[in-house]
XYZ file of N, CA and C in Angstrom:
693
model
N 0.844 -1.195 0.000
C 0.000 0.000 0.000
C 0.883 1.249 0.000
N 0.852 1.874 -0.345
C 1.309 3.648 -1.384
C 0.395 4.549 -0.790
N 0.945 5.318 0.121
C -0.007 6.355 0.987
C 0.946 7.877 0.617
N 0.157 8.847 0.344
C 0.740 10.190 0.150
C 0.212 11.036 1.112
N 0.422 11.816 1.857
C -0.015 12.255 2.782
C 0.380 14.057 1.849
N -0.851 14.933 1.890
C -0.381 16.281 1.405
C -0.660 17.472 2.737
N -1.811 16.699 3.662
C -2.067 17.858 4.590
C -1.346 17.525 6.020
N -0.809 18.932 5.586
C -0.406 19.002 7.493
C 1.318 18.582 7.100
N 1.553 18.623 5.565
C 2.982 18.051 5.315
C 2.936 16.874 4.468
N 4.626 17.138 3.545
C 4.487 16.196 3.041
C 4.589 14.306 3.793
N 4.267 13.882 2.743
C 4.888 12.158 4.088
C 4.332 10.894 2.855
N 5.174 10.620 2.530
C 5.146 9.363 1.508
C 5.288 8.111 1.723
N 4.808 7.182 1.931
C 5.547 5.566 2.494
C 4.545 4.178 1.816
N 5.555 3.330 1.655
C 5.083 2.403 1.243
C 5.219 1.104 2.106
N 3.900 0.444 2.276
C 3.945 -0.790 3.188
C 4.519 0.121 4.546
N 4.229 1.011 5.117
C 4.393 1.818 6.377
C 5.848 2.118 6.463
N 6.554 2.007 5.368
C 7.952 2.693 5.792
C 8.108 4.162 4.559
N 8.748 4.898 5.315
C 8.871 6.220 4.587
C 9.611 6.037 3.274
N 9.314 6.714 2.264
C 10.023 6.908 1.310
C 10.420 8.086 0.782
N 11.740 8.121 0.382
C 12.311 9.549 0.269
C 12.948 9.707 -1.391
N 12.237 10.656 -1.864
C 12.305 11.516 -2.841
C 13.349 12.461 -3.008
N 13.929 12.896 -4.071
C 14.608 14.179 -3.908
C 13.612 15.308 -4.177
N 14.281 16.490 -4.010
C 13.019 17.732 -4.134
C 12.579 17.484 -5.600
N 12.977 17.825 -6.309
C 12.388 17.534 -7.731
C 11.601 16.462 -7.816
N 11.279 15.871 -7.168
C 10.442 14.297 -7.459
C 9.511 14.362 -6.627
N 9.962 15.101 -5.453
C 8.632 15.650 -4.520
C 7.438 16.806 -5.290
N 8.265 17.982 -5.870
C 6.772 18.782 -6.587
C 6.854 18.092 -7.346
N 7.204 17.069 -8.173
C 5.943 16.761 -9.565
C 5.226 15.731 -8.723
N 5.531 14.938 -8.179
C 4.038 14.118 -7.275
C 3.173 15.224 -6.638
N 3.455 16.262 -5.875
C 2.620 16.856 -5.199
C 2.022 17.427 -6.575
N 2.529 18.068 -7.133
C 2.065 18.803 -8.370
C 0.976 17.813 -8.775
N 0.966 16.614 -9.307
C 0.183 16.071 -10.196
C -0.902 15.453 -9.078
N -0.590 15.385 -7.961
C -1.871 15.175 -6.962
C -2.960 16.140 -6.460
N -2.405 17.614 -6.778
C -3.129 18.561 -6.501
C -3.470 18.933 -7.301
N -2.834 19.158 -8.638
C -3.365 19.765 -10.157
C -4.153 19.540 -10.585
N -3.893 17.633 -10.589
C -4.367 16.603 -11.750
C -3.447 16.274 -12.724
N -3.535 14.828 -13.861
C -2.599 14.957 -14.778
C -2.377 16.257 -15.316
N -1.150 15.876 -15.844
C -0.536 17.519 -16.094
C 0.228 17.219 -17.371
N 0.270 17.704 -18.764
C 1.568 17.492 -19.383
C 3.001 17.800 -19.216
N 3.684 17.836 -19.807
C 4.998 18.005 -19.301
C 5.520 19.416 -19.776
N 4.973 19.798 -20.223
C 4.945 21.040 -20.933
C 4.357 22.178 -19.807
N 3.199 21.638 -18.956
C 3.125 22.110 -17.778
C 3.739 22.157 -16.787
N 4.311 21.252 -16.355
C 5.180 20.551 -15.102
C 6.003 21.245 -15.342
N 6.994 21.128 -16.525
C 8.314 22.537 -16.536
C 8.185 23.707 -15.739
N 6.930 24.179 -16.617
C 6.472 25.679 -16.450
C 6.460 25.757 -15.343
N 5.664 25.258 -14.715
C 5.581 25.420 -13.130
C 6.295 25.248 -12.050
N 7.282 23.766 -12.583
C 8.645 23.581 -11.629
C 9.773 24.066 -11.869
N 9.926 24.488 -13.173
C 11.811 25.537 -13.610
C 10.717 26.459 -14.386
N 10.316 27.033 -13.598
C 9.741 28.466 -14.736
C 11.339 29.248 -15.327
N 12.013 29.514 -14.217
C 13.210 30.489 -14.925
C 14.280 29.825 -15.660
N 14.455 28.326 -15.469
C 15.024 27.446 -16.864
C 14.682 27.631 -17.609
N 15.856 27.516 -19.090
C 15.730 27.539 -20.512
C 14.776 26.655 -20.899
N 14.455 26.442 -21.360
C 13.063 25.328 -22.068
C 13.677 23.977 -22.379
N 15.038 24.290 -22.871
C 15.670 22.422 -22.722
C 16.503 21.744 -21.795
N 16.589 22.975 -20.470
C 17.156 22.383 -19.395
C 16.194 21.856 -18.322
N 14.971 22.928 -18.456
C 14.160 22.434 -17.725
C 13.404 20.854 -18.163
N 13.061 20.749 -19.226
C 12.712 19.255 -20.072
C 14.164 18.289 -19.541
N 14.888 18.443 -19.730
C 16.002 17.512 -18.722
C 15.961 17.223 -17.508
N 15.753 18.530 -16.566
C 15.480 18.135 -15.315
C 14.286 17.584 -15.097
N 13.253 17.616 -15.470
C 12.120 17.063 -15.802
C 11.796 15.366 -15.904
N 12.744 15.025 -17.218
C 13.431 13.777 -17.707
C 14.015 12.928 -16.304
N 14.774 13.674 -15.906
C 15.899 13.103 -15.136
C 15.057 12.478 -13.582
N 14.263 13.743 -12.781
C 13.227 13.211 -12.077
C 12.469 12.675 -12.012
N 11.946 12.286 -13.365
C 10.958 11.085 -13.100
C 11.473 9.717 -13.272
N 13.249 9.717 -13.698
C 13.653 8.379 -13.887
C 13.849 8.410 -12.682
N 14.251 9.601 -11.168
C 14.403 9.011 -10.126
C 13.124 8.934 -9.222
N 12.222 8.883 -9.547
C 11.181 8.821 -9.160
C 10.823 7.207 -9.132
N 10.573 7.107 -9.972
C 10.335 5.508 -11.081
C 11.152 4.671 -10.338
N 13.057 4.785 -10.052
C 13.933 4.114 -9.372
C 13.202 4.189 -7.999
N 12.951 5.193 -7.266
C 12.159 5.059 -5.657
C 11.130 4.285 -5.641
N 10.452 4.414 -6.496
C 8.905 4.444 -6.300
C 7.854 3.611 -7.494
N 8.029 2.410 -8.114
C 7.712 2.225 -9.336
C 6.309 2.546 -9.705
N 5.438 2.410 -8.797
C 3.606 2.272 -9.194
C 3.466 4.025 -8.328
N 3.896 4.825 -8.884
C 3.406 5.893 -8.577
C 3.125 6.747 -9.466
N 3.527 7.228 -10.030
C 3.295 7.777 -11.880
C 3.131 7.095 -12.891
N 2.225 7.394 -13.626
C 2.122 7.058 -15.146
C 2.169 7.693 -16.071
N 2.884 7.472 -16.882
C 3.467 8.626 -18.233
C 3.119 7.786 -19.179
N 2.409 8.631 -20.032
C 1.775 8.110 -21.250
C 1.856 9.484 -22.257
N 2.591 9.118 -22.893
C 3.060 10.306 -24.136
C 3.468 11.444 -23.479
N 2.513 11.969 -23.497
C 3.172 13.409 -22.782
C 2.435 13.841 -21.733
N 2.016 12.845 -21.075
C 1.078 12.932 -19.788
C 1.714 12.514 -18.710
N 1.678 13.025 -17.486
C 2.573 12.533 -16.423
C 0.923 12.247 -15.145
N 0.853 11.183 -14.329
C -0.518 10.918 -13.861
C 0.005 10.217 -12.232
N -0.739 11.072 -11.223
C -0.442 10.083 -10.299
C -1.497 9.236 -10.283
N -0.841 7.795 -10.015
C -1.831 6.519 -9.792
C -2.550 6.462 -8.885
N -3.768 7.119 -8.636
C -4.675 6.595 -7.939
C -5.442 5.400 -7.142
N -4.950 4.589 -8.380
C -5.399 2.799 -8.077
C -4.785 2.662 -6.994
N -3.105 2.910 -7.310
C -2.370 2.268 -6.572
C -1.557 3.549 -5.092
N -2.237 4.382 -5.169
C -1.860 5.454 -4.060
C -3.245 5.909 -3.152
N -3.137 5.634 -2.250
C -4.689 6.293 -1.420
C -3.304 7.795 -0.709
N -4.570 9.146 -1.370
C -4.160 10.475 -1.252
C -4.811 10.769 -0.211
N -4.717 11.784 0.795
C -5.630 11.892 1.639
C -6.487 12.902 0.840
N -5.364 13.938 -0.083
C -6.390 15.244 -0.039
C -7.659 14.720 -0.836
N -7.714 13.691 -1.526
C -8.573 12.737 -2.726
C -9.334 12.284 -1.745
N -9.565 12.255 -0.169
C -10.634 11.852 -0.267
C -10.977 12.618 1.084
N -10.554 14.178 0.887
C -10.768 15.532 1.723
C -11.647 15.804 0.785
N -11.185 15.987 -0.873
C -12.141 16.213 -1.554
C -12.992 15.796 -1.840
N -13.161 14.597 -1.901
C -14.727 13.593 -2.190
C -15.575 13.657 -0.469
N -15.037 13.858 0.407
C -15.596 14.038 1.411
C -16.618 15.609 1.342
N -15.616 16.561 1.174
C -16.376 17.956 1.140
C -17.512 18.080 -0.515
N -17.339 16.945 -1.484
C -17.724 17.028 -2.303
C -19.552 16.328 -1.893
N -19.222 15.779 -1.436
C -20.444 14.302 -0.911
C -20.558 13.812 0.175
N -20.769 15.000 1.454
C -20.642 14.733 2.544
C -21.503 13.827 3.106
N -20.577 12.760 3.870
C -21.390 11.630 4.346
C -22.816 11.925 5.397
N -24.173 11.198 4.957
C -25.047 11.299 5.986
C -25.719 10.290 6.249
N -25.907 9.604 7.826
C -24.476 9.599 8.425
C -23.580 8.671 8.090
N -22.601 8.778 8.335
C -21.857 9.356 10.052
C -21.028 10.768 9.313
N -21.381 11.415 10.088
C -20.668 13.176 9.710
C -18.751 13.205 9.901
N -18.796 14.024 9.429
C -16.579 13.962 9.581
C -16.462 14.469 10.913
N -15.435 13.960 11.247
C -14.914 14.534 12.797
C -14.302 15.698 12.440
N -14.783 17.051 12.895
C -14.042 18.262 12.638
C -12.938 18.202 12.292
N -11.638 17.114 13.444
C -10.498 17.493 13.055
C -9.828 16.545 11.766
N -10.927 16.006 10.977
C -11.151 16.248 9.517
C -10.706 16.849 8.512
N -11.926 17.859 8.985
C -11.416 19.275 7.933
C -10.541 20.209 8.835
N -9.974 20.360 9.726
C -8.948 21.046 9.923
C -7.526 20.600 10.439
N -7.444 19.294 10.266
C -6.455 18.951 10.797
C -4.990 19.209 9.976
N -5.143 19.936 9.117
C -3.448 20.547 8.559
C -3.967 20.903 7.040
N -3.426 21.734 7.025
C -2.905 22.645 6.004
C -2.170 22.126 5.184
N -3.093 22.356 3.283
C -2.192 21.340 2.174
C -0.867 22.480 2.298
N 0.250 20.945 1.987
C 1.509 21.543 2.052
C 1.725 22.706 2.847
N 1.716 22.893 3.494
C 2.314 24.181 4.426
C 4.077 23.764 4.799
N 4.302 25.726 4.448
C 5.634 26.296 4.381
C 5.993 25.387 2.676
N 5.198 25.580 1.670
C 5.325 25.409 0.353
C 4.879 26.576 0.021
N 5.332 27.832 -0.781
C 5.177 28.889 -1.215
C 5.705 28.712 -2.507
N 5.121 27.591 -3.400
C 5.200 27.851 -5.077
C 3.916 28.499 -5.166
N 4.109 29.521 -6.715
C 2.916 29.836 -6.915
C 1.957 29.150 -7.420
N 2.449 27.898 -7.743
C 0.857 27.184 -8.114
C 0.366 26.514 -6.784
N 1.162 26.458 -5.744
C 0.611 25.755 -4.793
C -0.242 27.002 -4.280
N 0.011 28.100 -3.743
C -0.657 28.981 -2.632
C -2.359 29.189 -3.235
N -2.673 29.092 -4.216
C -4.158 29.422 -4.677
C -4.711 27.897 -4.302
N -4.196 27.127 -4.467
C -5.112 25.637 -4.077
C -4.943 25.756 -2.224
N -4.114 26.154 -1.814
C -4.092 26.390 -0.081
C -5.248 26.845 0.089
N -5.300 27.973 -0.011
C -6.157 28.935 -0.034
C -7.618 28.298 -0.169
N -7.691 27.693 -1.721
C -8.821 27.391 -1.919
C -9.796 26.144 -1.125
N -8.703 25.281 -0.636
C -9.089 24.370 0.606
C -9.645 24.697 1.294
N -8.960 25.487 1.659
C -9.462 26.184 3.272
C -10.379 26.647 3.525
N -10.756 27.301 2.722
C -11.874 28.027 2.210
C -13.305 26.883 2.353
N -13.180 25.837 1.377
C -14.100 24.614 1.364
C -14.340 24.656 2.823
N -13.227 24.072 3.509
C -13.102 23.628 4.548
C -13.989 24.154 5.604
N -13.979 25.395 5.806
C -14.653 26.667 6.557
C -16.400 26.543 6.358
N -16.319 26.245 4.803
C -17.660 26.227 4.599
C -18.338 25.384 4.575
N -17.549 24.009 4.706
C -18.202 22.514 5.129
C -18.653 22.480 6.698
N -17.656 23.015 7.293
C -17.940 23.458 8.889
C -19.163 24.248 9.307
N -19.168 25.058 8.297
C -20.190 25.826 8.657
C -21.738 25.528 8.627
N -21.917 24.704 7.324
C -23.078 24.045 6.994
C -23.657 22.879 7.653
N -22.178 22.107 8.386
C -22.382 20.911 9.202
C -23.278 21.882 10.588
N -22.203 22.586 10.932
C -22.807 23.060 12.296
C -24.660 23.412 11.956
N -24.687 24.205 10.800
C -26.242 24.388 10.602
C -27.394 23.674 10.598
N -26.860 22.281 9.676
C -27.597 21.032 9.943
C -27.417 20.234 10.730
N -26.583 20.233 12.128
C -26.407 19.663 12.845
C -27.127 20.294 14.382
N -27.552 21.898 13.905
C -27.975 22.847 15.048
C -29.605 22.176 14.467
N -30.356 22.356 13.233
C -31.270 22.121 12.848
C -32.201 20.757 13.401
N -30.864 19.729 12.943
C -31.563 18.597 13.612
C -31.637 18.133 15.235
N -30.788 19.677 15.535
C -31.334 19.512 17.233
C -30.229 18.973 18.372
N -29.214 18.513 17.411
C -27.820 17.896 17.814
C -26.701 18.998 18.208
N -26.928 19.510 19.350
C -26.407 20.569 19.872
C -25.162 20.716 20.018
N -24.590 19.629 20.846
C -23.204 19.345 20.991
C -22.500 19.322 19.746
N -23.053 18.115 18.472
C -22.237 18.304 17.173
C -22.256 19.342 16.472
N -23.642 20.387 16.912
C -23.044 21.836 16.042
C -22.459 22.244 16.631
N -22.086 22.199 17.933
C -21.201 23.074 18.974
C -19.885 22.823 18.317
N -19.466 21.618 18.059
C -17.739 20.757 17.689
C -17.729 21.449 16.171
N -18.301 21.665 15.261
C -18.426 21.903 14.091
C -17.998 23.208 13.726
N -18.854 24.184 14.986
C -18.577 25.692 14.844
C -17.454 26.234 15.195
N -17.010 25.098 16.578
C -15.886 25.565 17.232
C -14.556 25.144 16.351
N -14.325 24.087 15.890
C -13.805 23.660 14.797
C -13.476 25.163 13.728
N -14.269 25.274 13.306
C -14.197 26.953 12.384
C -13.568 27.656 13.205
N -13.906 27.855 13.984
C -13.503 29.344 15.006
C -11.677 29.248 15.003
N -11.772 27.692 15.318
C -10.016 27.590 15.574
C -9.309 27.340 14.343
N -10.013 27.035 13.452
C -9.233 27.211 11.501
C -9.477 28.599 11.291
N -9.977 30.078 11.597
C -10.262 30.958 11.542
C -11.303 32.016 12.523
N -9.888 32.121 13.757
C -10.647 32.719 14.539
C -11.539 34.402 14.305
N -11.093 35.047 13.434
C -12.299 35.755 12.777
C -13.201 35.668 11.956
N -13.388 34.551 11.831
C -14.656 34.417 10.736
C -16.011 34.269 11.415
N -17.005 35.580 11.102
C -17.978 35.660 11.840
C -19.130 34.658 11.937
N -18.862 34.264 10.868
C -20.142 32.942 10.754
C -20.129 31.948 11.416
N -18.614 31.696 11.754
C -18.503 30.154 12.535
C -18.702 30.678 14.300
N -18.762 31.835 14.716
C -18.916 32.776 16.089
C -20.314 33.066 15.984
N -20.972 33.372 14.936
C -22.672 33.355 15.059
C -23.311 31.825 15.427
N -22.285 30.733 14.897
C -23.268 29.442 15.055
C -22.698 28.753 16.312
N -21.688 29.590 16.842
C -20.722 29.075 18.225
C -22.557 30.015 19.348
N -22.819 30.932 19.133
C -23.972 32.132 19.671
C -24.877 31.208 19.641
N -25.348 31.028 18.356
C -26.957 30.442 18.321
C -27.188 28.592 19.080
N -25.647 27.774 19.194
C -25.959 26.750 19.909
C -25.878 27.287 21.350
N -25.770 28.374 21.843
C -25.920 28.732 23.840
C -26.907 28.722 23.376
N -27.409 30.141 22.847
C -29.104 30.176 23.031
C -29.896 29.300 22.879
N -29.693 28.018 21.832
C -30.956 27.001 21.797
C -30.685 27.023 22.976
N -29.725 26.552 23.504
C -30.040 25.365 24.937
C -30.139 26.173 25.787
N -30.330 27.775 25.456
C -31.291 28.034 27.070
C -29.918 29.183 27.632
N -28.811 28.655 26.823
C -27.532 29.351 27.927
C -26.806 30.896 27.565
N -28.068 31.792 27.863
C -27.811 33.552 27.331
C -26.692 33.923 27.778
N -26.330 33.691 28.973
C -25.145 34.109 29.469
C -23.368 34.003 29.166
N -23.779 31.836 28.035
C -22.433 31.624 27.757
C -22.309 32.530 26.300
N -23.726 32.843 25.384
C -23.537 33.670 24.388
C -23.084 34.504 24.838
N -23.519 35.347 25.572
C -23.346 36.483 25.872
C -21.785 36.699 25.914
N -21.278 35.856 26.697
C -19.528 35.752 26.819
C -18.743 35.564 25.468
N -19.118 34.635 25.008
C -19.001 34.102 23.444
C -18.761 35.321 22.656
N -19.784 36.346 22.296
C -19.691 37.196 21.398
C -19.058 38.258 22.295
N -18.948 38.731 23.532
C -18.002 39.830 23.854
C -16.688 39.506 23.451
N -16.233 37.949 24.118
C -14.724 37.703 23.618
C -14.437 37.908 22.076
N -15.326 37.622 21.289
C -15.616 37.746 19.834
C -15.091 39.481 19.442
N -15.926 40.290 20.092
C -15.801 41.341 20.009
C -14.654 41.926 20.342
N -14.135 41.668 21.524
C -12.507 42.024 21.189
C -11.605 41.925 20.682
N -11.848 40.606 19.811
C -10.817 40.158 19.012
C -10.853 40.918 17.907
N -11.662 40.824 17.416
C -12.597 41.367 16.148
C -12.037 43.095 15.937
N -12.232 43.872 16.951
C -11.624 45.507 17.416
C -10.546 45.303 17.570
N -9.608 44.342 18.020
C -8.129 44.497 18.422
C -7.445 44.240 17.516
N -8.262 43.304 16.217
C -7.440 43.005 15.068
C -7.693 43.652 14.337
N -8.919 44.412 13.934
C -9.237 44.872 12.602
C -9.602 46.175 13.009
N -9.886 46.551 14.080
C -10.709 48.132 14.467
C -12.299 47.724 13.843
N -12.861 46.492 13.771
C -14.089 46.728 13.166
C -14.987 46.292 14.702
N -16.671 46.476 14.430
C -17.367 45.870 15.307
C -18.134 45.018 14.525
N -18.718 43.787 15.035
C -19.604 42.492 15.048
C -20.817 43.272 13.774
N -21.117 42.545 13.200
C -22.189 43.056 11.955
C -23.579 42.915 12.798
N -24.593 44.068 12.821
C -25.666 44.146 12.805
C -26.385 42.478 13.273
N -26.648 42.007 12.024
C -26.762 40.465 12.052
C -26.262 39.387 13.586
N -24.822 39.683 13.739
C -24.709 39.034 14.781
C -25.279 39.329 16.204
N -25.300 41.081 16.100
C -25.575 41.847 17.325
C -26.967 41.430 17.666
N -27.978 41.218 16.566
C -29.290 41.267 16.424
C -29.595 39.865 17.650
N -28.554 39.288 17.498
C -29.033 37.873 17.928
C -29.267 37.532 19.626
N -28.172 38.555 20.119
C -28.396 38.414 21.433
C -29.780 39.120 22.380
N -29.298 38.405 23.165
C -30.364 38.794 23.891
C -31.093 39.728 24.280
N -29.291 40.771 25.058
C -29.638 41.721 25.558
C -29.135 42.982 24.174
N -29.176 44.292 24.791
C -28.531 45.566 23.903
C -26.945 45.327 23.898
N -26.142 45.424 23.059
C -24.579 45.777 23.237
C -24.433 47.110 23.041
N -23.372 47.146 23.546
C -22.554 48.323 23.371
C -21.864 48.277 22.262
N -20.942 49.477 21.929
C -20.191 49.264 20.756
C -18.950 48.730 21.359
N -18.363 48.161 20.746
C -16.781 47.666 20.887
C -15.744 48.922 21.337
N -15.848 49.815 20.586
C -14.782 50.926 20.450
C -15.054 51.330 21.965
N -16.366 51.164 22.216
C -16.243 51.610 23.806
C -15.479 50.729 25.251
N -15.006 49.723 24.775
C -14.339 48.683 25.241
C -13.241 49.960 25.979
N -12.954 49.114 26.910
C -10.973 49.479 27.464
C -10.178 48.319 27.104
């Protein structure tokens, strides 16, 4: 078994022992696991952008014969297609994505699921940082929808894990702090909202100079104050 691990770091191993790549053999697997097949005409571009066009096609060449020597059932090259094997590799992010694509009902994902690491992190290619980004993003908003249908069907605690989950992949994001609000109040508990969105509120003014949107304010119980009036 051929396991690629992309979140939270790279980590490659076969039959449970690690396998080690050189860097060049590391982005075109990550590359072609996050991209998709890719031609080679791409793969250059993206891995020696500032190589000449026939040095980079060499280095190119040269890494996937050491790839192939590490690793035999991991790529497939077919003309001018370079493919990671799926059959024979279970990806995690492949089935982060079929998860956020077709979320199971039930049994729901365990929050630390969707937040348990960050694709490739401390990888700053530019084709990698827009797919970071764009994860995360999913990620936030799978959380968010769980907590909704999980507040809906009355399951308090699992929207509670869902929202809080968000809060700690993005402690300013107001939506996942409105549905952290609205599970006190079902259950009755004005007071832990109440705490909930003040701490909210300072963060919120101390980082950005902004206050809580209308919307969230609306929700509590009592009147707030403005933030700026904080000490």
């Amino acid at each position: 078994m051929i396991e690629l691990s992309l979140l939270g770091g790279w980590r490659l191993t076969a039959d449970g022992q690690p396998v080690a790549l050189p860097e060049a053999g590391r982005r075109i697997v990550a590359y072609t696991a996050v991209v998709g097949p890719s031609t080679r005409q791409h793969l250059v571009g993206a891995l020696w952008p500032e190589a000449p066009e026939a040095q980079a096609h060499a280095c190119l060449r040269s890494a996937l014969w050491r790839i192939k020597r590490c690793l035999q059932p991991l790529l497939i090259t077919r003309g001018d297609w370079v493919v990671l094997d799926l059959k024979k590799v279970r990806l995690d992010l492949a089935e982060l994505n079929a998860l956020l694509l077709c979320p199971p009902d039930p049994p729901r994902p365990e929050p630390a699921y969707l937040t348990g690491g960050d694709l490739l992190p401390d990888w700053y290619d530019d084709w990698v940082l827009p797919k970071q980004e764009q994860l995360r993003q999913l990620c936030l908003h799978a959380l968010d929808r769980l907590a909704a249908a999980l507040l809906e069907e009355g399951d308090c605690a699992g929207a509670l894990e869902m929202a809080l989950g968000a809060v700690a992949m993005e402690p300013l994001r107001e939506s996942a702090h409105r549905a952290v609000i609205e599970v006190h109040l079902r259950e009755g508990n004005a007071s832990e909202a109440l705490r909930h969105y003040q701490s909210y509120r300072r963060l919120l003014w101390s980082e950005l100079g902004l206050d809580p949107s209308p919307l969230l304010r609306r929700l509590l119980p009592v009147r707030t104050s403005s933030t700026s009036a904080l000490s």
